[in-house]
CSV table of C-alpha atoms in Angstrom, one decimal:
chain,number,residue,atom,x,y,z
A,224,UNK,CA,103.3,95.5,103.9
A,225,UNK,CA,104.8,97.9,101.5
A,226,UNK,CA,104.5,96.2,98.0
A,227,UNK,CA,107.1,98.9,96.6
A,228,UNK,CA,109.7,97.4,99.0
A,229,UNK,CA,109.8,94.1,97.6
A,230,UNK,CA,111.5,92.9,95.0
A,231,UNK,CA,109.6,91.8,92.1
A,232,UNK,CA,110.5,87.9,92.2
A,233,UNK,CA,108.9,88.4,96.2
A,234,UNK,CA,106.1,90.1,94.8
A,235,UNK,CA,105.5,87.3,91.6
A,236,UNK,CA,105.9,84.8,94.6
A,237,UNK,CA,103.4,86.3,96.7
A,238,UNK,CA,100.5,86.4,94.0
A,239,UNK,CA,101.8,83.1,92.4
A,240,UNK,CA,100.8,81.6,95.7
A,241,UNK,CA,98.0,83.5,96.6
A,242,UNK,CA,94.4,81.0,97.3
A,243,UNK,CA,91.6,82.5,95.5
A,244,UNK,CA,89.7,83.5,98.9
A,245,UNK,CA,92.8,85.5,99.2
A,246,UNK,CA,92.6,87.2,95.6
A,247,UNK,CA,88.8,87.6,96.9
A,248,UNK,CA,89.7,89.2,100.1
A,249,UNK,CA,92.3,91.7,98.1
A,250,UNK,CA,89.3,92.4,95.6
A,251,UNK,CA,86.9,92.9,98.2
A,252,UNK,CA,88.9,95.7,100.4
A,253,UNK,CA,89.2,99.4,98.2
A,254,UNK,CA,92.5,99.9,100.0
A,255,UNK,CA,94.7,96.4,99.5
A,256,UNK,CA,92.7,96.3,95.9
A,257,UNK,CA,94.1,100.0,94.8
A,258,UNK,CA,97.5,98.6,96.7
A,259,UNK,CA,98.4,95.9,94.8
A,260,UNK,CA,96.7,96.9,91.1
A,261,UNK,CA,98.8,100.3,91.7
A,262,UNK,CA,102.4,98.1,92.1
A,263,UNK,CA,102.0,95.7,89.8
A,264,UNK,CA,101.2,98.5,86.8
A,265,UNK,CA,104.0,100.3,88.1
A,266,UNK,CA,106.1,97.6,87.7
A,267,UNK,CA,105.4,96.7,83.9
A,268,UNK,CA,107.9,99.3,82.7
A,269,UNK,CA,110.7,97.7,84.5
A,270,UNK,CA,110.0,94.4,82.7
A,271,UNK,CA,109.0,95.0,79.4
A,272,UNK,CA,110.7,93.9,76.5
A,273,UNK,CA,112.5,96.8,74.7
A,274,UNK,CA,112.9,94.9,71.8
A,275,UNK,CA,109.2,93.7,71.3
A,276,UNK,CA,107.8,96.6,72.3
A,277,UNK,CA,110.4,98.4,69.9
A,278,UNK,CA,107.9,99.4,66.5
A,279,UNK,CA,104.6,98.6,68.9
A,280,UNK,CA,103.7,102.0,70.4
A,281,UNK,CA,100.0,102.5,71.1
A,282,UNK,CA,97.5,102.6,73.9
A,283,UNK,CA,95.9,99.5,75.7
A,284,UNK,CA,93.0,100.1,78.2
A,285,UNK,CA,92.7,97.5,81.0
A,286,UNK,CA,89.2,97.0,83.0
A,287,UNK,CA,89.7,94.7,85.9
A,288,UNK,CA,86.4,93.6,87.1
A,289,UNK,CA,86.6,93.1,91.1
A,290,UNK,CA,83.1,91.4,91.6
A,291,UNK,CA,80.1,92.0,92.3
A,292,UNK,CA,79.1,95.9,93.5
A,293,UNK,CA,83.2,96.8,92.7
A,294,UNK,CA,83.3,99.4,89.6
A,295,UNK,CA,86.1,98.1,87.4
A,296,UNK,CA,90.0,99.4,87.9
A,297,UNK,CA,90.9,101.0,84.9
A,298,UNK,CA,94.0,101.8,83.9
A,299,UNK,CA,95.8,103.0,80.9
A,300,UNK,CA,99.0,101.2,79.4
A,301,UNK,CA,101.1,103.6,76.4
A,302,UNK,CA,104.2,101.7,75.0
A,303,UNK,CA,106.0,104.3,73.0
A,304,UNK,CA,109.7,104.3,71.7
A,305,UNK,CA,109.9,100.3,73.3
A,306,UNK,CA,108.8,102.1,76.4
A,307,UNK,CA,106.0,101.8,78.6
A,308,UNK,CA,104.2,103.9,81.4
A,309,UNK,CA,101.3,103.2,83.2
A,310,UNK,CA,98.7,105.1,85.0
A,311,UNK,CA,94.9,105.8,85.9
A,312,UNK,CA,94.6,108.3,83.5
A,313,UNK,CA,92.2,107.6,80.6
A,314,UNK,CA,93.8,110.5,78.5
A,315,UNK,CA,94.3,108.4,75.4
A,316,UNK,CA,92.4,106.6,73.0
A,317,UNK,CA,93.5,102.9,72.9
A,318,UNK,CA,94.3,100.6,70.5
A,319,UNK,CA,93.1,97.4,72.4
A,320,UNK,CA,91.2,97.3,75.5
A,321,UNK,CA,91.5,94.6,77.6
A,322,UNK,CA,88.7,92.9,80.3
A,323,UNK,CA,89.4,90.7,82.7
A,324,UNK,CA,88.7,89.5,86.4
A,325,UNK,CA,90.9,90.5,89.3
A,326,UNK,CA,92.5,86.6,90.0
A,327,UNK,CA,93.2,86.1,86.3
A,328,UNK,CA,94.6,89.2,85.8
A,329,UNK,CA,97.2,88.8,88.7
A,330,UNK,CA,97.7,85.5,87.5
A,331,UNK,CA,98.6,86.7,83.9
A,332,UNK,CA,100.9,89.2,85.8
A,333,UNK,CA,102.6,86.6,88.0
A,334,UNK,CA,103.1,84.6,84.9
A,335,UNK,CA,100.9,81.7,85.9
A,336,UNK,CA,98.4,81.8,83.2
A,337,UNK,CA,98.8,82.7,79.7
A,338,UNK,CA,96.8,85.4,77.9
A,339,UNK,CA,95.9,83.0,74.7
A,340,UNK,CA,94.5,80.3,77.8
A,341,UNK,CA,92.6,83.3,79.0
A,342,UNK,CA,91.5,84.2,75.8
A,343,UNK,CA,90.7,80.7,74.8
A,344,UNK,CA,88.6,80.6,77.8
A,345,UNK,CA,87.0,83.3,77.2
A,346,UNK,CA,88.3,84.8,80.7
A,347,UNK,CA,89.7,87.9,78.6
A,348,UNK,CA,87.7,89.9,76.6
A,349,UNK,CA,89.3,92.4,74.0
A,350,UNK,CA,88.3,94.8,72.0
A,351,UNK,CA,90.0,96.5,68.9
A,352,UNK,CA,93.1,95.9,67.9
A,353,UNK,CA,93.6,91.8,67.7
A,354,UNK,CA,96.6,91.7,66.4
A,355,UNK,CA,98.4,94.1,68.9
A,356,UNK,CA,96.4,92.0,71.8
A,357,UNK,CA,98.0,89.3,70.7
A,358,UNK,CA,101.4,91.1,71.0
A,359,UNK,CA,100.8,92.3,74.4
A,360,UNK,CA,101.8,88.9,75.7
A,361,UNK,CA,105.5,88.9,74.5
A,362,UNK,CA,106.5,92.4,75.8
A,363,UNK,CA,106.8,91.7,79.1
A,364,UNK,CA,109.5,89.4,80.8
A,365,UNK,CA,107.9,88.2,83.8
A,366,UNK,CA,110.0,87.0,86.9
A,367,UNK,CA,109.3,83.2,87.5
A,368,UNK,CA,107.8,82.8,91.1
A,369,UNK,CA,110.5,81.0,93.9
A,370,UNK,CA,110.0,77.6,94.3
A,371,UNK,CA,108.7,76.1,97.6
């Protein structure tokens, strides 16, 4: 499947509805793993919210742990201007980094948890900035998942 060919409400659908031996299965193969982490960063500059994100700029570091023997996916998130690009580059320094497992984080993504749950679970770890972790949650407008 080409991810980049769907549309992102497809996409949000697809994860939304995902079984967590599926999310293990993703986790456990380097290829669909790299796949799907890749789309759904590129993606978060087509949904953020200009207008939160507006007066916000700064760096946040995400480590996605994939299980056990899986180095965690890093990637690098700059808002800037109410802008936001992603990438694997670790080139700046970070206000907040953010640690999570796979299956929440494409959860979070897909709208179907919420990043204070995950945080008051203690399923999302931070570091730095609290205030601008908090923050992160609002700047993105997340495409609800079809219904069955």
């Amino acid at each position: 499947i080409a991810l980049d060919a769907l549309d992102t409400v497809t996409l949000v659908t697809l994860i939304a509805r995902a079984s967590d031996q599926q999310i293990t299965e993703v986790a456990r193969s380097p290829r669909a793993r790299d796949m799907v982490l890749r789309e759904v960063f590129r993606r978060m500059s087509d949904h953020v919210r200009t207008e939160k994100a507006t007066g916000s700029d700064g760096v946040v570091r995400w480590r996605i742990d994939c299980g056990e023997g899986v180095d965690y996916q890093r990637f690098q998130t700059v808002f800037a201007s109410g802008a936001c690009l992603t990438g694997t580059s670790m080139d700046q320094d970070p206000k907040v980094t953010v640690t999570l497992g796979l299956a929440d984080f494409l959860r979070m993504a897909a709208g179907g948890i919420g990043f204070p749950r995950l945080v008051a679970t203690r399923r999302l770890k931070f570091k730095g900035d609290i205030r601008y972790a908090i923050k992160l949650s609002g700047m993105f407008d997340i495409p609800k998942p079809r219904r069955r």
